[in-house]
Coordinates of C-alpha atoms in Angstrom, one line a residue:
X68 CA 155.7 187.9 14.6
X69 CA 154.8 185.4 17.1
X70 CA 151.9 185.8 19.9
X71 CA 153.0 187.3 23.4
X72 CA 150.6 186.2 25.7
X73 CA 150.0 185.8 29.3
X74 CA 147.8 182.7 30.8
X75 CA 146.5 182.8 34.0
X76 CA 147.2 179.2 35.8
X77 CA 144.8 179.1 38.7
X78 CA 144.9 175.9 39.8
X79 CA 142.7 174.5 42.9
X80 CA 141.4 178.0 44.1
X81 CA 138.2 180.2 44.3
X82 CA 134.9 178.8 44.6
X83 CA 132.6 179.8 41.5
X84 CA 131.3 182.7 42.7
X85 CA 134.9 184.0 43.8
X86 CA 135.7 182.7 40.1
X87 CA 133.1 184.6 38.5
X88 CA 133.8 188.0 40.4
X89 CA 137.5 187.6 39.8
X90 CA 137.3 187.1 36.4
X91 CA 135.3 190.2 35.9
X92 CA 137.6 192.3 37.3
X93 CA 140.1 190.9 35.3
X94 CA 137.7 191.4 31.9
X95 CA 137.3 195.1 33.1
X96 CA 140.5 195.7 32.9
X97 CA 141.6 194.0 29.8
X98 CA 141.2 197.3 27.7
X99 CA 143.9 198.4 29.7
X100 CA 146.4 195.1 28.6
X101 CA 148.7 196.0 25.1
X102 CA 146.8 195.1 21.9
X103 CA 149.2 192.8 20.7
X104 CA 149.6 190.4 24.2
X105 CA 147.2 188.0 24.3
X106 CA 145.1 186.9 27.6
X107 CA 144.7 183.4 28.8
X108 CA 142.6 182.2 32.4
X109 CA 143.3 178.8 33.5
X110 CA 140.2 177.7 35.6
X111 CA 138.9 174.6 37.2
X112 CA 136.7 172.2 35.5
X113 CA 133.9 173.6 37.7
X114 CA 133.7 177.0 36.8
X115 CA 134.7 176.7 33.0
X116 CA 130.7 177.1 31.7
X117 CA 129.6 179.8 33.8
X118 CA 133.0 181.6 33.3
X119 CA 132.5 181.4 29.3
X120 CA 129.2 183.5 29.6
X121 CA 131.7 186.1 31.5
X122 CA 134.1 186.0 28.7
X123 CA 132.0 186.7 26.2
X124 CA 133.1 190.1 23.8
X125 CA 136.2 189.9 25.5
X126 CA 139.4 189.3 24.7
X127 CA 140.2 187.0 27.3
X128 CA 140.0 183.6 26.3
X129 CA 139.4 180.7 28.5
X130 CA 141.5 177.6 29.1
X131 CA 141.0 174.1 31.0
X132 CA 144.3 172.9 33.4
X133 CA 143.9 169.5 32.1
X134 CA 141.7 167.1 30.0
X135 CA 141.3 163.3 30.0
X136 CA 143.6 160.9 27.8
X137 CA 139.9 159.6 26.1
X138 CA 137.2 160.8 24.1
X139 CA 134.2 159.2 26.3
X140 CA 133.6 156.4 27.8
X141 CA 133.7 154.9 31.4
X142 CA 136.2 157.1 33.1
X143 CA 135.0 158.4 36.4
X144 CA 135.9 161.9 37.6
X145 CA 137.7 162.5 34.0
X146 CA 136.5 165.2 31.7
X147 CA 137.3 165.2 27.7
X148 CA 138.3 167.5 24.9
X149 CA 134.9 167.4 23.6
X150 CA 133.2 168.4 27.1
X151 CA 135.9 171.2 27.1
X152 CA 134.9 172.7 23.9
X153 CA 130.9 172.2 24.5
X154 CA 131.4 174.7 27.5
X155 CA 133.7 177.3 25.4
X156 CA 137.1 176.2 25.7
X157 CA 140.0 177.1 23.5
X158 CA 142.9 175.8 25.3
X159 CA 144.0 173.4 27.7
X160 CA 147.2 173.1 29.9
X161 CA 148.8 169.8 29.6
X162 CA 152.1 168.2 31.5
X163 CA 151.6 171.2 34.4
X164 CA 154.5 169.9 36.7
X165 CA 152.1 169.0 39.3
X166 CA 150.1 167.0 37.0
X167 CA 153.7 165.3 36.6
X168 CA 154.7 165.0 40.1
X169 CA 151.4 164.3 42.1
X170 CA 149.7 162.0 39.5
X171 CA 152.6 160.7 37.6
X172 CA 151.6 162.1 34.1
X173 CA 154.1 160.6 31.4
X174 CA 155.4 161.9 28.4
X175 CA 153.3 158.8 26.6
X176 CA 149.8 160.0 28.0
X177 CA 150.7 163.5 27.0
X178 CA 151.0 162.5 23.3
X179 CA 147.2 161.0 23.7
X180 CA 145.9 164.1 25.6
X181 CA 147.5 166.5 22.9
X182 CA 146.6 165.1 20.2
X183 CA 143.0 164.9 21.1
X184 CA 143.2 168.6 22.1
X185 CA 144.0 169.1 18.6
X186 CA 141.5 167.2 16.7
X187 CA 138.8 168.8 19.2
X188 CA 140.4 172.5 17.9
X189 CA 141.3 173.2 21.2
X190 CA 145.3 174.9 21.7
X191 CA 147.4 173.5 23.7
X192 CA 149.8 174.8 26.6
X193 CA 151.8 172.4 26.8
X194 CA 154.3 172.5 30.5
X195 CA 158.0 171.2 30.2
X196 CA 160.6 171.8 33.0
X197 CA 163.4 170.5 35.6
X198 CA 163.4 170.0 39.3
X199 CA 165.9 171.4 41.9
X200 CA 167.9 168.3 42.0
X201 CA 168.1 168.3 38.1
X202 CA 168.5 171.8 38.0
X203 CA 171.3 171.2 40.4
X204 CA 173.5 168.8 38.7
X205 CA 173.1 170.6 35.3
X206 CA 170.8 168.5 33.5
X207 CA 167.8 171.0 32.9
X208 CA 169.3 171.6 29.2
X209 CA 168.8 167.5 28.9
X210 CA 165.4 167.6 30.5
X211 CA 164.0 170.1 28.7
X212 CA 164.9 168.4 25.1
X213 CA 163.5 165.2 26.3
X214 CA 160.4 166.7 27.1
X215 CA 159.7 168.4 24.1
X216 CA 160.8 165.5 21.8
X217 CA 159.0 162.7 23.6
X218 CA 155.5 164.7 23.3
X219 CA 156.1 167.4 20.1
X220 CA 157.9 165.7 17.8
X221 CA 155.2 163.1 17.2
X222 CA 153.3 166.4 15.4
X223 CA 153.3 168.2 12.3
X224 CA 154.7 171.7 12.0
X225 CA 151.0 172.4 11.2
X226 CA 150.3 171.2 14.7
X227 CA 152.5 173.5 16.4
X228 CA 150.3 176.5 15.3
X229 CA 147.9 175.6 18.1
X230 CA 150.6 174.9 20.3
X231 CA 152.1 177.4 23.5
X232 CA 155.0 175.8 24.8
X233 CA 155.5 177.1 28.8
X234 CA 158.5 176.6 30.6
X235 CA 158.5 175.8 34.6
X236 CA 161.1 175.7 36.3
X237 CA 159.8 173.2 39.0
X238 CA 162.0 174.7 41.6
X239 CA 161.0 177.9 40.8
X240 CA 156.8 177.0 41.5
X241 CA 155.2 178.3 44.1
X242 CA 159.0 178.8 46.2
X243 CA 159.5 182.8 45.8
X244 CA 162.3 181.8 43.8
X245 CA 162.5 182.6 40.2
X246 CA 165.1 182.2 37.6
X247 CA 167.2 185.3 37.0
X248 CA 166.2 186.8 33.5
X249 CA 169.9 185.2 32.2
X250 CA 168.8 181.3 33.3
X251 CA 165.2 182.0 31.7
X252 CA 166.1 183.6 28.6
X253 CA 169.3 180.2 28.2
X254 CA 166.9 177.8 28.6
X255 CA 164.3 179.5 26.4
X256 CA 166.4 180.1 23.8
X257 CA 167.5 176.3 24.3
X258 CA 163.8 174.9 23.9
X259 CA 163.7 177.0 20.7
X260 CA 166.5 175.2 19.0
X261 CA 164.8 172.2 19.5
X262 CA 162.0 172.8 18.1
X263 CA 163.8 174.3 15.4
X264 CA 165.6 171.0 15.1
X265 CA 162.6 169.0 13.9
X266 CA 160.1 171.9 12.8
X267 CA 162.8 173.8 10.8
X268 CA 163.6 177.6 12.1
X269 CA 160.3 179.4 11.0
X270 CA 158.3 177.5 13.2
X271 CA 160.7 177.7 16.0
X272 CA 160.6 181.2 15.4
X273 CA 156.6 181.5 15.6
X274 CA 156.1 179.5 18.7
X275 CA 155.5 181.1 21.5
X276 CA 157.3 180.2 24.7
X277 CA 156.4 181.4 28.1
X278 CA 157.8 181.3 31.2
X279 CA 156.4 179.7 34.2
X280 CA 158.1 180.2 37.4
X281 CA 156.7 182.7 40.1
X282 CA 156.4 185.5 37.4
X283 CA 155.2 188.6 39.2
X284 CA 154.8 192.4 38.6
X285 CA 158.2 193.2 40.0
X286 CA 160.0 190.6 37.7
X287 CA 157.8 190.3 34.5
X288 CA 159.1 193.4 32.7
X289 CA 162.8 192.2 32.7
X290 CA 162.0 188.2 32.0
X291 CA 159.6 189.7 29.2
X292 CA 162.4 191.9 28.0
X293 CA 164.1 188.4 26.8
X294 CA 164.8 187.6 23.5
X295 CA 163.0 184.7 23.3
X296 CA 160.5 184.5 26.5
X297 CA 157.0 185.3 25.0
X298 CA 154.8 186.1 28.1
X299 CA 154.2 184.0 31.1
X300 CA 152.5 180.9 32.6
X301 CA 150.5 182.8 35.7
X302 CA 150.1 181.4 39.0
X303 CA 149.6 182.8 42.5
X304 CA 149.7 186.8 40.3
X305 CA 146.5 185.3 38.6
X306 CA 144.7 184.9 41.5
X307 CA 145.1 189.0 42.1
X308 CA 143.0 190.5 39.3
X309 CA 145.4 194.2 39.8
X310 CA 148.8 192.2 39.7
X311 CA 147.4 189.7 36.5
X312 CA 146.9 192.6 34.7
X313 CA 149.8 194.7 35.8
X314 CA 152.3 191.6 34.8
X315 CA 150.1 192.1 31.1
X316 CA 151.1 195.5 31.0
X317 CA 154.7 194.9 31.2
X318 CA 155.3 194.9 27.9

């Protein structure tokens, strides 16, 4: 039975200490989270080593939002796999649709950055999704496929054991706006098939997709009532250590 699990995104917010006391809050209540539904924080590059020492006994785990497309070398400002794993990592978002939009991420630099993630033994999130105008003129079925092919389908089905797959749609980030249960659930069940496509049905069956689109207390319990939607890709929710917990509890 694959993983449920909800990850925490918090992107460019808190300062350490704000970090640090809202992850304790969110490790106190973690005994109160399902023992099957894993829990995920997302936290800048700055706060990831103190943040590990916070973590540890529990049964949060800690993730990076992105890691460099190197393994060392002269690359200002950019942090690797191995500097993520040295301060306790185990995952590491990749392709967040900012990361695509504001910084012009490609499918091809994904490849690099996932595949390094994997040799270092850390998991990998990794973000695929369609804008409005896509969205719009029906193409998100198309997008979504491209996505996943262009960056999974260069690994191994052994590979996709460390691998989350989340779903975002971009219109969906960040607006209020979130996809009924129905258009979540299509478009999961869509990124299933094709994965199941190259990896065969079991492992299609065994990844774990989330969804990533202003998921909140009030929604998460029907989007995680979905057939194939696994948990959720956190953002704004995260940054509330009641409503992270309370969108945890809703299975």
């Amino acid at each position: 039975m694959r993983k449920k699990i909800v990850a925490g995104n918090w992107k460019m917010n808190t300062t350490v200490p704000e970090g640090i006391e809202l992850l304790k809050a969110v490790v106190a209540k973690s005994n109160e989270v399902p023992a099957e539904v894993g829990l995920i924080v997302a936290a800048p590059h700055t706060h990831l080593c103190c943040l590990s020492e916070v973590l540890e006994g529990s049964k949060v785990e800690l993730s990076a939002q992105n890691c460099a497309d190197h393994v060392s070398g002269a690359y200002t400002g950019e942090i690797s796999v191995n500097m993520l794993k040295s301060v306790g990592c185990q995952w590491t978002i990749l392709g967040h649709s900012e990361r695509r939009q504001y910084y012009g991420e490609t499918d091809e630099k994904l490849v690099e950055k996932t595949k390094l993630a994997l040799e270092a033994g850390l998991g990998v999130i990794l973000c695929v999704g369609e804008n409005l105008d896509e969205r719009e003129a029906g193409k998100h079925f198309d997008v979504c496929s491209a996505q996943i092919k262009n960056v999974l389908y260069n690994f191994s089905a052994e590979d996709m054991k460390k691998i989350i797959v989340a779903y975002e749609p971009v219109w969906a980030i960040g607006t209020g706006k979130t996809a009924t249960a129905e258009q979540a659930e299509e478009i999961h069940a869509h990124i299933r098939k094709v994965l199941a496509d190259k990896f065969g049905a079991q492992v299609a069956e065994d990844t774990t997709i989330l969804y990533g689109g202003s998921c909140k207390p009030s929604n998460a319990r029907e989007l995680f009532a979905q057939k194939d939607i696994d948990g959720g890709l956190i953002g704004g929710a995260a940054l509330k250590a009641d409503d992270f917990i309370a969108i945890a509890q809703s299975y």
